[in-house]
Amino acid sequence: MYDEGHMLKNVKSQRYQGLVKIPANFRLLLTGTPLQNNLQELAALLAFILPDVFKELEEDLNYIFKAKASTSDADHAALLSAQRIARARSMLTPFVLRRKKAQVLKHLPAKLCRVQYCELHESQQAVYNGHLDAARERARARLEGVKAPKTEENNPLMQLRKAAIHPLLFRRHFTNEKIEKMADILRKKDPVNFPSSHKRAHLIDEMHKGSDFWLHQWCLDYPCIRSFDIPNMAWMDSGKVETMIELVKGYKKNGDRVLIFSQFSLVLDILEAVMNTSSIVYTRIDGSTKIEERQPLIDAFKEDESITAFLLTTKAGGTGINLMYANKVIIFDGSFNPQDDRQAENRAHRVGQVREVEVVRLVTRGTVEEAIYALGQSKLTLDGRVAGDSEDGGKAEEAGEKAVSRMLLEGTGMNTNEEDVKAVQAVEPKVKKDEKLPQRKKSSIMDMLTKAEGKGNAEESKGGSQKKPEDIPEEEEMLL
């Protein structure tokens, strides 16, 4: 029996490869999110449950379910293909016992979700436009077959996400010239922490890699370089921060308490400064918080009602804990995987909650966050359709049992008579032998970015969509 079964969605992971080798007569996966990104993950879970049956059909399943979602697909048709969904649901039904929260916790108050759009501040707009222009230039160079201009930041999508969150996530205030002066002062006035035996170049290189807010923390820790610090209140200069503080102050006034989730610990560092400036009492858990320290922090939040906000990273605080002492949730920056956000918001919507829970997702208007949010909604729709939450009632269940029956019989080498086989085949949807599933044209974040440049460049973007972006991590590329 394996809890958090969705962690086995990647058949190539070390965890999957190790666990699948354990001999077992029966396997049970426990998960609240069996489908997170695409239908191929579902095939991986089925192959783990019954490797003798599904392993031989792995290539066929991957072909049937192969569809990558794209932020540039207007309706995400490849992800939500009715044919793929029908096949997935028919295969999944015989192996899943599904109980939704509303079925077993009927007394639990409602959870209301909404999106709050934020505007880019002027400083953010300048940063965002700069990275957008750089991404277009890289795309244009790749289309023309020339070497793309080299930049310090290779992942254009992540840079756009950071710009939509806060300008202090970049290094703009601390120029190279300032950093060299700061390094010399640190080595001279603080030889204990920065001994002369350590190479000056290594120190400068480390500081070059930091963001403005990260270096601001250095200025607080080492008073000798405080004169180089960022302007006071610079951490308040963000559309999302402005909206968040307005919400939290309203919650505090009404006696509500709030969980605030972010993907990044550095963003929580910025939010701590924001909370201190706004006189809001808070506590925090992130990936660096030791396991033995987490429960005392949760207990303190429970007992001390003067703590208005609980800051958490989505991965560290988004699963396995009960924070029903709060009735408001703010998703400060959403995950590429919408199920991560859903699990995070459910920390407040747990057993013991007596008030309605409101979930507010902050999305910066006119940025890549809108596309990521739209794609996430499509993934949640896919999960609902595969799970049977939409149309066509129980028809898929009956057809699924028949279809999987044949797979089980064939996969395990069991004998069956000719009449049984015909009976099973009769209820299966007929697919033409040479019929091909719809294929999604490859695309990338570059296509989306270059579309805004007009018809001429749109044609170039179409031609370049066959090329795979070199610098986008696998996880993010899958979502584009």
Coordinates of C-alpha atoms in Angstrom, one line a residue:
M1 CA 0.0 0.0 0.0
Y2 CA 1.5 3.4 -1.0
D3 CA 0.1 6.7 0.2
E4 CA 0.4 9.8 -2.1
G5 CA 0.2 7.5 -5.1
H6 CA 0.4 10.4 -7.6
M7 CA 4.1 10.5 -6.8
L8 CA 4.4 7.4 -9.0
K9 CA 3.3 9.3 -12.1
N10 CA 6.7 9.1 -13.8
V11 CA 7.7 5.6 -14.8
K12 CA 11.3 6.7 -15.2
S13 CA 11.7 8.0 -11.7
Q14 CA 14.0 6.3 -9.2
R15 CA 11.0 5.9 -6.8
Y16 CA 8.9 4.2 -9.4
Q17 CA 11.6 1.9 -10.6
G18 CA 12.5 0.8 -7.1
L19 CA 9.0 0.2 -5.8
V20 CA 7.8 -1.7 -8.9
K21 CA 10.4 -4.3 -8.3
I22 CA 9.0 -5.3 -5.0
P23 CA 7.0 -8.5 -5.4
A24 CA 3.4 -8.2 -4.3
N25 CA 0.1 -10.1 -4.8
F26 CA -1.9 -7.0 -4.4
R27 CA -1.1 -3.3 -4.8
L28 CA -3.1 -0.3 -3.5
L29 CA -2.4 3.4 -4.2
L30 CA -4.0 6.1 -2.0
T31 CA -4.2 9.5 -3.6
G32 CA -6.5 12.5 -3.9
T33 CA -5.1 13.5 -7.3
P34 CA -4.7 10.5 -9.6
L35 CA -4.5 12.7 -12.6
Q36 CA -2.4 15.9 -12.4
N37 CA -1.0 16.9 -15.8
N38 CA -1.9 14.5 -18.6
L39 CA -3.4 11.0 -19.3
Q40 CA 0.1 9.4 -19.7
E41 CA 0.4 9.8 -15.9
L42 CA -2.7 7.7 -15.5
A43 CA -1.2 5.0 -17.7
A44 CA 1.8 5.0 -15.4
L45 CA -0.3 4.4 -12.3
L46 CA -2.2 1.6 -14.0
A47 CA 1.1 0.0 -15.0
F48 CA 2.2 0.1 -11.4
I49 CA -1.0 -1.5 -10.0
L50 CA -1.0 -4.4 -12.5
P51 CA 2.4 -4.5 -14.3
D52 CA 1.7 -8.0 -15.8
V53 CA -1.3 -6.6 -17.6
F54 CA -0.4 -3.0 -18.5
K55 CA 3.4 -3.2 -18.9
E56 CA 3.1 -5.0 -22.2
L57 CA 0.6 -2.4 -23.4
E58 CA 2.7 0.6 -22.3
E59 CA 3.5 1.8 -25.8
D60 CA -0.1 1.5 -26.9
L61 CA -1.3 3.4 -23.9
N62 CA 1.2 6.1 -24.4
Y63 CA 0.1 6.5 -28.0
I64 CA -3.5 6.7 -27.0
F65 CA -2.9 9.2 -24.2
K66 CA -0.1 11.2 -25.8
A67 CA -1.2 14.8 -25.6
K68 CA 0.8 17.7 -24.2
A69 CA -0.9 20.8 -23.1
S70 CA 0.1 24.2 -24.4
T71 CA -0.4 27.7 -23.2
S72 CA -0.8 28.7 -26.8
D73 CA -3.7 26.3 -27.5
A74 CA -6.8 28.5 -27.2
D75 CA -9.2 25.6 -26.2
H76 CA -6.6 23.0 -25.1
A77 CA -8.3 20.6 -27.5
A78 CA -5.5 18.1 -27.4
L79 CA -5.7 17.8 -23.6
L80 CA -9.4 17.5 -23.5
S81 CA -9.9 15.2 -26.5
A82 CA -13.3 13.4 -26.0
Q83 CA -11.9 10.2 -27.5
R84 CA -8.9 10.1 -25.1
I85 CA -11.1 11.0 -22.1
A86 CA -13.6 8.2 -23.0
R87 CA -10.8 5.6 -23.3
A88 CA -9.1 6.8 -20.1
R89 CA -12.4 6.7 -18.1
S90 CA -13.3 3.3 -19.3
M91 CA -9.9 1.9 -18.3
L92 CA -9.8 3.7 -14.9
T93 CA -13.2 2.8 -13.6
P94 CA -12.7 -0.9 -12.6
F95 CA -9.6 0.0 -10.6
V96 CA -10.7 3.1 -8.6
L97 CA -12.8 3.5 -5.5
R98 CA -13.4 7.2 -5.4
R99 CA -14.9 9.0 -2.5
K100 CA -15.2 12.8 -2.6
K101 CA -15.1 15.0 0.4
A102 CA -18.7 16.1 0.0
Q103 CA -19.8 12.4 0.2
V104 CA -18.1 11.6 3.5
L105 CA -18.0 15.1 5.2
K106 CA -21.5 16.4 4.5
H107 CA -21.3 18.8 7.5
L108 CA -18.2 20.5 6.1
P109 CA -18.9 24.2 5.1
A110 CA -18.6 25.2 1.5
K111 CA -15.4 26.3 -0.2
L112 CA -15.7 29.3 -2.5
C113 CA -12.9 30.0 -5.1
R114 CA -12.4 33.1 -7.1
V115 CA -9.6 34.9 -9.1
Q116 CA -8.4 38.3 -8.1
Y117 CA -6.6 40.1 -11.0
C118 CA -3.7 42.4 -10.2
E119 CA -2.1 45.1 -12.3
L120 CA 1.6 45.5 -13.0
H121 CA 3.2 48.4 -11.3
E122 CA 5.3 50.7 -13.4
S123 CA 8.6 49.1 -12.2
Q124 CA 7.2 45.6 -12.9
Q125 CA 6.0 46.6 -16.4
A126 CA 9.5 47.8 -17.3
V127 CA 11.1 44.5 -16.1
Y128 CA 8.4 42.4 -17.8
N129 CA 8.6 44.1 -21.1
G130 CA 12.4 43.8 -21.1
H131 CA 12.3 40.1 -20.6
L132 CA 9.5 39.7 -23.1
D133 CA 11.6 41.6 -25.8
A134 CA 14.6 39.4 -24.9
A135 CA 12.5 36.2 -25.3
R136 CA 11.2 37.5 -28.7
E137 CA 14.8 38.2 -29.8
R138 CA 15.9 34.7 -28.9
A139 CA 12.9 33.2 -30.7
R140 CA 13.7 35.3 -33.8
A141 CA 17.3 34.3 -33.8
R142 CA 16.4 30.7 -33.5
L143 CA 13.9 30.9 -36.4
E144 CA 16.6 32.6 -38.6
G145 CA 19.1 29.9 -37.7
V146 CA 21.6 32.2 -36.0
K147 CA 23.0 31.9 -32.6
A148 CA 20.6 33.3 -30.0
P149 CA 21.9 36.2 -27.9
K150 CA 23.5 35.0 -24.7
T151 CA 21.8 36.2 -21.5
E152 CA 22.4 35.4 -17.8
E153 CA 18.8 34.1 -17.5
N154 CA 18.2 31.1 -19.9
N155 CA 14.6 30.3 -19.0
P156 CA 12.3 33.0 -20.5
L157 CA 9.1 31.6 -19.0
M158 CA 10.5 31.7 -15.4
Q159 CA 11.7 35.3 -15.9
L160 CA 8.3 36.4 -17.0
R161 CA 6.7 34.7 -14.0
K162 CA 9.1 36.4 -11.7
A163 CA 8.4 39.8 -13.3
A164 CA 4.7 39.2 -12.8
I165 CA 5.3 38.5 -9.1
H166 CA 7.8 41.1 -7.9
P167 CA 10.7 43.2 -9.4
L168 CA 13.0 42.5 -6.4
L169 CA 13.3 38.9 -7.6
F170 CA 15.8 40.3 -10.2
R171 CA 19.2 42.1 -9.7
R172 CA 18.7 45.6 -10.9
H173 CA 19.6 47.9 -8.0
F174 CA 22.8 46.1 -7.1
T175 CA 24.9 46.7 -10.2
N176 CA 28.2 45.0 -11.0
E177 CA 30.1 48.1 -9.8
K178 CA 28.2 48.2 -6.5
I179 CA 28.9 44.5 -5.9
E180 CA 32.6 44.9 -6.4
K181 CA 32.7 47.8 -3.9
M182 CA 30.6 45.8 -1.4
A183 CA 32.9 42.8 -1.7
D184 CA 35.9 44.8 -1.0
I185 CA 34.3 46.4 2.1
L186 CA 33.1 43.0 3.4
R187 CA 36.6 41.5 3.1
K188 CA 38.2 44.5 4.8
K189 CA 35.7 45.2 7.6
D190 CA 34.4 41.7 8.3
P191 CA 37.4 39.3 8.0
V192 CA 35.8 36.7 10.2
N193 CA 33.0 35.9 7.7
F194 CA 35.0 37.0 4.6
P195 CA 38.6 36.0 5.2
S196 CA 41.3 37.3 2.8
S197 CA 42.3 33.7 2.2
H198 CA 39.1 33.2 0.2
K199 CA 39.2 34.3 -3.4
R200 CA 37.6 37.7 -4.1
A201 CA 36.3 36.4 -7.4
H202 CA 34.3 33.7 -5.7
L203 CA 32.5 36.2 -3.5
I204 CA 31.7 38.5 -6.4
D205 CA 30.4 35.5 -8.4
E206 CA 28.1 34.5 -5.6
M207 CA 26.8 38.0 -5.2
H208 CA 26.2 38.3 -9.0
K209 CA 23.8 35.3 -8.8
G210 CA 21.7 36.9 -6.1
S211 CA 18.5 39.0 -6.5
D212 CA 18.0 42.5 -5.2
F213 CA 16.1 41.2 -2.2
W214 CA 18.6 38.5 -1.4
L215 CA 21.4 41.1 -1.4
H216 CA 19.1 43.4 0.7
Q217 CA 19.2 40.7 3.3
W218 CA 23.1 40.8 3.2
C219 CA 22.9 44.6 3.9
L220 CA 20.8 43.9 6.9
D221 CA 23.1 41.2 8.2
Y222 CA 26.3 43.2 7.6
P223 CA 26.0 46.8 8.6
C224 CA 29.2 47.8 6.9
I225 CA 27.5 47.6 3.5
R226 CA 24.1 49.0 4.5
S227 CA 24.7 52.2 2.6
F228 CA 24.3 50.2 -0.6
D229 CA 20.8 48.9 0.3
I230 CA 17.7 49.1 -1.7
P231 CA 15.3 52.0 -1.0
N232 CA 13.1 51.7 2.0
M233 CA 9.6 50.1 1.3
A234 CA 10.8 48.8 -2.1
W235 CA 9.2 45.4 -1.1
M236 CA 5.8 47.1 -1.3
D237 CA 6.2 47.9 -5.0
S238 CA 4.2 45.1 -6.6
G239 CA 0.7 44.8 -7.9
K240 CA 0.3 41.4 -6.2
V241 CA 1.6 42.8 -2.9
E242 CA -0.8 45.7 -3.0
T243 CA -3.7 43.5 -3.6
M244 CA -2.7 40.9 -1.0
I245 CA -2.3 43.5 1.7
E246 CA -5.7 45.0 0.9
L247 CA -7.2 41.6 1.3
V248 CA -5.3 40.6 4.5
K249 CA -6.1 43.9 6.2
G250 CA -9.8 43.3 5.5
Y251 CA -9.5 39.8 6.9
K252 CA -7.8 41.1 10.1
K253 CA -10.5 43.6 10.6
N254 CA -13.3 41.0 10.3
G255 CA -11.5 38.5 12.6
D256 CA -10.6 36.1 9.8
R257 CA -7.3 34.3 9.5
V258 CA -5.5 33.5 6.2
L259 CA -3.1 31.0 4.7
I260 CA -0.8 32.5 2.0
F261 CA 0.9 30.1 -0.4
S262 CA 3.8 30.7 -2.7
Q263 CA 6.0 28.5 -4.8
F264 CA 9.2 30.2 -3.8
S265 CA 10.8 30.7 -0.4
L266 CA 12.4 34.0 -1.6
V267 CA 8.9 35.3 -2.2
L268 CA 8.0 34.4 1.3
D269 CA 11.1 36.4 2.5
I270 CA 9.6 39.4 0.6
L271 CA 6.2 38.8 2.1
E272 CA 7.7 38.7 5.6
A273 CA 9.0 42.3 5.0
V274 CA 5.6 43.3 3.7
M275 CA 3.9 41.8 6.8
N276 CA 6.3 43.6 9.1
T277 CA 5.7 46.9 7.3
S278 CA 1.9 46.4 7.5
S279 CA 1.9 45.4 11.2
I280 CA 0.4 42.0 10.5
V281 CA 1.4 39.2 12.8
Y282 CA 2.4 36.0 10.9
T283 CA 4.2 32.7 11.2
R284 CA 5.9 30.7 8.5
I285 CA 6.7 27.2 7.2
D286 CA 8.9 26.4 4.2
G287 CA 11.1 23.7 2.9
S288 CA 14.0 24.7 5.3
T289 CA 11.8 24.4 8.4
K290 CA 12.8 21.3 10.3
I291 CA 10.2 18.6 10.7
E292 CA 10.3 18.8 14.5
E293 CA 9.7 22.5 14.4
R294 CA 6.6 22.4 12.2
Q295 CA 4.0 21.1 14.7
P296 CA 4.9 23.8 17.3
L297 CA 4.4 26.5 14.7
I298 CA 1.0 25.0 13.8
D299 CA 0.1 24.7 17.5
A300 CA 1.1 28.4 18.0
F301 CA -1.2 29.4 15.0
K302 CA -4.0 27.4 16.6
E303 CA -3.7 28.9 20.1
D304 CA -2.7 32.5 19.3
E305 CA -5.5 34.1 17.4
S306 CA -3.5 37.3 17.1
I307 CA -1.5 35.5 14.3
T308 CA -3.5 36.7 11.3
A309 CA -1.4 35.1 8.5
F310 CA 0.4 31.8 7.9
L311 CA 3.0 32.0 5.2
L312 CA 3.7 28.6 3.5
T313 CA 5.5 27.3 0.4
T314 CA 3.1 25.2 -1.7
K315 CA 5.3 22.0 -1.5
A316 CA 6.3 22.1 2.2
G317 CA 2.9 23.3 3.6
G318 CA 0.5 22.2 0.9
T319 CA 0.0 18.6 1.9
G320 CA -0.4 16.5 5.1
I321 CA -1.3 19.2 7.6
N322 CA -4.6 20.5 9.0
L323 CA -4.8 24.3 9.2
M324 CA -8.6 24.6 9.6
Y325 CA -8.0 27.4 12.1
A326 CA -7.9 29.7 9.0
N327 CA -10.9 30.3 6.8
K328 CA -9.2 32.3 4.1
V329 CA -6.6 31.2 1.6
I330 CA -4.5 33.3 -0.8
I331 CA -2.6 31.5 -3.7
F332 CA 0.0 34.3 -4.2
D333 CA 1.5 32.6 -7.2
G334 CA 0.0 29.5 -8.8
S335 CA 1.8 26.2 -9.6
F336 CA 2.1 24.8 -13.0
N337 CA 0.3 21.8 -11.6
P338 CA -3.1 22.9 -10.4
Q339 CA -3.5 19.9 -8.2
D340 CA -0.7 21.3 -6.0
D341 CA -2.7 24.5 -5.5
R342 CA -5.9 22.5 -4.8
Q343 CA -4.2 20.4 -2.2
A344 CA -2.7 23.6 -0.6
E345 CA -6.1 25.4 -0.4
N346 CA -7.6 22.3 1.2
R347 CA -5.4 22.8 4.2
A348 CA -8.1 25.1 5.5
H349 CA -11.0 23.1 4.2
R350 CA -10.5 20.2 6.6
V351 CA -12.3 18.3 9.4
G352 CA -13.0 20.8 12.1
Q353 CA -13.7 23.7 9.9
V354 CA -16.9 25.5 11.0
R355 CA -16.8 28.6 8.6
E356 CA -17.0 28.9 4.9
V357 CA -13.6 28.9 3.3
E358 CA -12.7 31.5 0.6
V359 CA -9.8 30.8 -1.7
V360 CA -8.4 33.8 -3.7
R361 CA -6.0 33.2 -6.5
L362 CA -3.9 36.2 -7.5
V363 CA -3.3 36.5 -11.2
T364 CA -1.4 39.4 -12.8
R365 CA -3.4 40.8 -15.7
G366 CA -1.8 40.9 -19.2
T367 CA 1.0 38.4 -18.3
V368 CA 2.0 34.8 -18.8
E369 CA 0.1 34.0 -15.5
E370 CA -3.2 34.3 -17.3
A371 CA -2.2 31.6 -19.8
I372 CA -0.9 29.3 -17.0
Y373 CA -4.1 29.8 -15.0
A374 CA -6.2 28.9 -18.1
L375 CA -4.2 25.8 -18.8
G376 CA -4.5 24.8 -15.1
Q377 CA -8.3 25.0 -15.4
S378 CA -8.2 22.8 -18.5
K379 CA -6.2 20.2 -16.5
L380 CA -8.8 20.3 -13.7
T381 CA -11.5 19.8 -16.3
L382 CA -9.7 16.8 -17.6
D383 CA -9.5 15.3 -14.2
G384 CA -13.2 15.8 -13.7
R385 CA -14.1 14.3 -17.0
V386 CA -11.9 11.3 -16.6
A387 CA -13.2 10.7 -13.0
G388 CA -16.8 10.8 -14.4
D389 CA -17.9 14.1 -12.9
S390 CA -19.4 15.3 -16.2
E391 CA -21.8 14.1 -18.9
D392 CA -22.7 10.5 -20.1
G393 CA -23.5 9.2 -16.6
G394 CA -22.6 5.5 -16.1
K395 CA -22.2 4.5 -19.7
A396 CA -18.5 4.7 -19.5
E397 CA -18.4 2.5 -16.4
E398 CA -20.2 -0.4 -18.1
A399 CA -18.1 -0.1 -21.3
G400 CA -15.0 0.2 -19.2
E401 CA -15.6 -3.0 -17.3
K402 CA -16.0 -4.9 -20.5
A403 CA -13.0 -3.4 -22.2
V404 CA -10.7 -3.9 -19.2
S405 CA -12.0 -7.5 -18.8
R406 CA -10.5 -8.4 -22.1
M407 CA -7.2 -6.7 -21.2
L408 CA -7.1 -8.6 -17.9
L409 CA -7.8 -11.9 -19.6
E410 CA -5.3 -11.4 -22.3
G411 CA -2.7 -9.9 -20.1
T412 CA -2.7 -12.6 -17.5
G413 CA -2.8 -15.5 -20.0
M414 CA -6.1 -16.7 -18.8
N415 CA -8.2 -18.7 -21.3
T416 CA -11.7 -17.6 -22.3
N417 CA -14.2 -19.1 -24.7
E418 CA -15.0 -17.5 -28.0
E419 CA -18.5 -16.4 -26.9
D420 CA -17.1 -14.4 -24.0
V421 CA -14.6 -12.7 -26.3
K422 CA -17.4 -11.7 -28.8
A423 CA -19.5 -10.4 -25.9
V424 CA -16.7 -8.2 -24.7
Q425 CA -15.9 -6.9 -28.2
A426 CA -19.5 -6.1 -28.9
V427 CA -19.7 -3.4 -26.3
E428 CA -16.4 -1.8 -27.2
P429 CA -16.4 1.4 -29.2
K430 CA -15.3 0.6 -32.8
V431 CA -12.2 2.4 -34.0
K432 CA -11.1 2.2 -37.6
K433 CA -7.9 0.2 -38.0
D434 CA -6.0 3.1 -39.6
E435 CA -7.7 5.8 -37.6
K436 CA -5.2 8.2 -36.1
L437 CA -5.8 10.3 -33.0
P438 CA -5.6 14.0 -33.4
Q439 CA -2.1 15.2 -33.2
R440 CA -1.2 18.5 -31.5
K441 CA 1.2 20.7 -33.4
K442 CA 4.3 21.3 -31.3
S443 CA 4.5 24.7 -29.8
S444 CA 6.5 26.6 -27.2
I445 CA 6.4 29.7 -25.1
M446 CA 8.3 31.4 -27.9
D447 CA 5.3 31.0 -30.2
M448 CA 3.0 32.7 -27.7
L449 CA 5.5 35.5 -27.1
T450 CA 6.1 36.2 -30.8
K451 CA 2.4 36.2 -31.7
A452 CA 2.1 39.8 -30.5
E453 CA 4.5 41.0 -33.1
G454 CA 2.1 40.9 -36.0
K455 CA 1.3 38.8 -39.1
G456 CA 4.8 38.8 -40.5
N457 CA 6.4 37.4 -37.4
A458 CA 3.4 35.1 -36.9
E459 CA 4.4 33.2 -40.0
E460 CA 7.9 32.9 -38.6
S461 CA 6.6 31.7 -35.3
K462 CA 4.5 29.0 -37.0
G463 CA 7.6 27.8 -38.8
G464 CA 9.6 27.9 -35.6
S465 CA 7.1 26.0 -33.6
Q466 CA 8.6 22.7 -34.8
K467 CA 11.8 23.5 -32.8
K468 CA 12.1 22.5 -29.1
P469 CA 13.1 25.4 -26.8
E470 CA 16.6 24.5 -25.5
D471 CA 16.5 26.2 -22.2
I472 CA 13.1 25.4 -20.8
P473 CA 13.0 22.7 -18.1
E474 CA 11.2 19.5 -18.9
E475 CA 8.4 20.1 -16.4
E476 CA 7.6 23.6 -17.8
E477 CA 8.0 22.5 -21.4
M478 CA 5.3 19.9 -20.9
L479 CA 2.9 22.7 -19.9
L480 CA 3.6 25.0 -22.9

